[in-house]
PDB file of C-alpha atoms in Angstrom:
ATOM      1  CA  MET A 300     200.818 -59.456 195.312  1.00 56.00           C
ATOM      2  CA  GLU A 301     199.105 -59.319 198.637  1.00 72.00           C
ATOM      3  CA  GLY A 302     196.943 -61.472 200.856  1.00 81.00           C
ATOM      4  CA  LYS A 303     195.489 -64.647 199.449  1.00 87.00           C
ATOM      5  CA  GLU A 304     197.044 -64.119 196.015  1.00 90.00           C
ATOM      6  CA  GLY A 305     200.529 -63.920 197.526  1.00 90.00           C
ATOM      7  CA  ILE A 306     200.007 -66.993 199.663  1.00 89.00           C
ATOM      8  CA  GLU A 307     198.655 -68.897 196.662  1.00 92.00           C
ATOM      9  CA  ALA A 308     201.687 -67.887 194.583  1.00 93.00           C
ATOM     10  CA  LEU A 309     204.040 -69.042 197.362  1.00 91.00           C
ATOM     11  CA  PHE A 310     202.214 -72.373 197.543  1.00 91.00           C
ATOM     12  CA  LEU A 311     202.216 -72.977 193.796  1.00 93.00           C
ATOM     13  CA  HIS A 312     205.785 -71.870 193.125  1.00 94.00           C
ATOM     14  CA  ALA A 313     207.567 -73.187 196.220  1.00 94.00           C
ATOM     15  CA  THR A 314     210.481 -75.405 195.317  1.00 94.00           C
ATOM     16  CA  GLU A 315     209.700 -77.669 198.279  1.00 92.00           C
ATOM     17  CA  GLY A 316     206.815 -80.122 198.116  1.00 93.00           C
ATOM     18  CA  ILE A 317     203.830 -79.054 200.215  1.00 93.00           C
ATOM     19  CA  LEU A 318     200.871 -81.313 201.026  1.00 93.00           C
ATOM     20  CA  VAL A 319     197.664 -80.519 202.891  1.00 92.00           C
ATOM     21  CA  VAL A 320     195.941 -83.461 204.559  1.00 92.00           C
ATOM     22  CA  ASN A 321     192.549 -83.589 206.295  1.00 92.00           C
ATOM     23  CA  GLU A 322     191.810 -85.265 209.636  1.00 88.00           C
ATOM     24  CA  LYS A 323     191.144 -88.574 207.853  1.00 92.00           C
ATOM     25  CA  GLY A 324     194.649 -88.558 206.382  1.00 91.00           C
ATOM     26  CA  GLU A 325     193.393 -87.808 202.859  1.00 96.00           C
ATOM     27  CA  ILE A 326     195.448 -85.516 200.669  1.00 97.00           C
ATOM     28  CA  ILE A 327     193.260 -82.536 199.844  1.00 97.00           C
ATOM     29  CA  ARG A 328     195.824 -80.266 198.223  1.00 96.00           C
ATOM     30  CA  LEU A 329     199.426 -80.343 197.071  1.00 96.00           C
ATOM     31  CA  ASN A 330     201.683 -78.125 195.073  1.00 96.00           C
ATOM     32  CA  PRO A 331     203.378 -78.961 191.755  1.00 97.00           C
ATOM     33  CA  SER A 332     206.707 -79.566 193.523  1.00 96.00           C
ATOM     34  CA  ALA A 333     205.109 -82.334 195.615  1.00 97.00           C
ATOM     35  CA  ASP A 334     203.673 -83.989 192.492  1.00 97.00           C
ATOM     36  CA  LYS A 335     207.089 -83.879 190.873  1.00 97.00           C
ATOM     37  CA  LEU A 336     208.926 -85.064 194.008  1.00 96.00           C
ATOM     38  CA  PHE A 337     206.734 -88.152 194.342  1.00 97.00           C
ATOM     39  CA  GLY A 338     206.395 -88.800 190.583  1.00 98.00           C
ATOM     40  CA  TYR A 339     202.649 -88.235 190.210  1.00 97.00           C
ATOM     41  CA  GLU A 340     200.605 -86.290 187.681  1.00 97.00           C
ATOM     42  CA  LYS A 341     198.654 -83.197 188.724  1.00 95.00           C
ATOM     43  CA  ASN A 342     195.708 -84.080 191.019  1.00 94.00           C
ATOM     44  CA  GLU A 343     196.516 -87.812 190.930  1.00 97.00           C
ATOM     45  CA  LEU A 344     197.094 -87.853 194.699  1.00 97.00           C
ATOM     46  CA  ILE A 345     193.984 -85.871 195.637  1.00 98.00           C
ATOM     47  CA  GLY A 346     191.751 -88.016 197.861  1.00 98.00           C
ATOM     48  CA  ARG A 347     194.402 -90.648 198.539  1.00 97.00           C
ATOM     49  CA  LYS A 348     195.698 -91.346 202.026  1.00 95.00           C
ATOM     50  CA  ILE A 349     198.968 -89.698 202.986  1.00 93.00           C
ATOM     51  CA  GLU A 350     200.249 -93.192 203.726  1.00 93.00           C
ATOM     52  CA  THR A 351     200.403 -93.673 199.927  1.00 96.00           C
ATOM     53  CA  LEU A 352     203.626 -91.667 200.160  1.00 96.00           C
ATOM     54  CA  ILE A 353     205.141 -93.542 203.092  1.00 93.00           C
ATOM     55  CA  PRO A 354     207.169 -96.749 202.757  1.00 94.00           C
ATOM     56  CA  HIS A 355     204.961 -99.714 203.669  1.00 91.00           C
ATOM     57  CA  ARG A 356     207.030-100.704 206.683  1.00 92.00           C
ATOM     58  CA  TYR A 357     206.059 -97.382 208.335  1.00 87.00           C
ATOM     59  CA  THR A 358     202.404 -96.963 207.354  1.00 84.00           C
ATOM     60  CA  GLY A 359     200.824 -98.587 210.421  1.00 82.00           C
ATOM     61  CA  LYS A 360     203.002 -96.571 212.759  1.00 85.00           C
ATOM     62  CA  HIS A 361     202.223 -93.388 210.825  1.00 83.00           C
ATOM     63  CA  GLU A 362     198.466 -93.986 210.995  1.00 84.00           C
ATOM     64  CA  THR A 363     198.766 -94.291 214.790  1.00 85.00           C
ATOM     65  CA  HIS A 364     200.807 -91.065 215.009  1.00 83.00           C
ATOM     66  CA  ARG A 365     198.246 -89.267 212.822  1.00 84.00           C
ATOM     67  CA  GLU A 366     195.313 -90.478 214.928  1.00 85.00           C
ATOM     68  CA  ASN A 367     197.059 -89.429 218.154  1.00 84.00           C
ATOM     69  CA  TYR A 368     197.802 -85.994 216.703  1.00 83.00           C
ATOM     70  CA  ASN A 369     194.155 -85.559 215.699  1.00 82.00           C
ATOM     71  CA  LYS A 370     193.152 -86.216 219.315  1.00 88.00           C
ATOM     72  CA  ASN A 371     195.471 -83.448 220.541  1.00 85.00           C
ATOM     73  CA  PRO A 372     196.495 -81.094 217.694  1.00 82.00           C
ATOM     74  CA  HIS A 373     199.357 -78.738 218.496  1.00 78.00           C
ATOM     75  CA  ALA A 374     202.187 -76.902 216.763  1.00 78.00           C
ATOM     76  CA  ARG A 375     205.167 -79.166 216.211  1.00 68.00           C
ATOM     77  CA  SER A 376     207.974 -79.835 213.769  1.00 68.00           C
ATOM     78  CA  MET A 377     207.400 -82.692 211.380  1.00 65.00           C
ATOM     79  CA  GLY A 378     210.002 -85.400 211.881  1.00 64.00           C
ATOM     80  CA  GLY A 379     212.462 -83.209 213.773  1.00 64.00           C
ATOM     81  CA  GLY A 380     215.764 -85.042 214.166  1.00 65.00           C
ATOM     82  CA  MET A 381     214.539 -88.039 212.178  1.00 68.00           C
ATOM     83  CA  ASN A 382     215.632 -89.436 208.829  1.00 77.00           C
ATOM     84  CA  LEU A 383     212.301 -89.815 207.042  1.00 83.00           C
ATOM     85  CA  SER A 384     211.688 -91.536 203.724  1.00 91.00           C
ATOM     86  CA  GLY A 385     208.952 -91.001 201.196  1.00 94.00           C
ATOM     87  CA  LEU A 386     207.627 -93.446 198.621  1.00 96.00           C
ATOM     88  CA  ARG A 387     207.518 -92.397 194.982  1.00 97.00           C
ATOM     89  CA  LYS A 388     204.930 -93.702 192.533  1.00 98.00           C
ATOM     90  CA  ASP A 389     207.526 -96.010 190.978  1.00 98.00           C
ATOM     91  CA  GLY A 390     208.161 -97.625 194.380  1.00 96.00           C
ATOM     92  CA  SER A 391     211.531 -96.007 194.989  1.00 97.00           C
ATOM     93  CA  GLU A 392     212.228 -94.355 198.328  1.00 96.00           C
ATOM     94  CA  ILE A 393     213.484 -90.784 198.726  1.00 94.00           C
ATOM     95  CA  PRO A 394     214.569 -88.742 201.752  1.00 90.00           C
ATOM     96  CA  VAL A 395     211.935 -86.226 202.822  1.00 86.00           C
TER      97      VAL A 395
END
């Protein structure tokens, strides 16, 4: 496999959850591992805000970080050196 087909295969079969979010914070694409990790059915998260997957006590702060990043996009590590939690559909928290 080469080119786009290879990249698509990597995306679909990665064991790590991968999400793609637009500038509005809406989930526009995710792989099956992300669905499974967060406990959602295929395409159930499409169009929802990324903050759906963040514990409520952090959502306001995350929205501010996202807006600031959109003003000055640059390469950076996500959550480097931080213990981050995600929010599953059933309300339980998981390390991400």
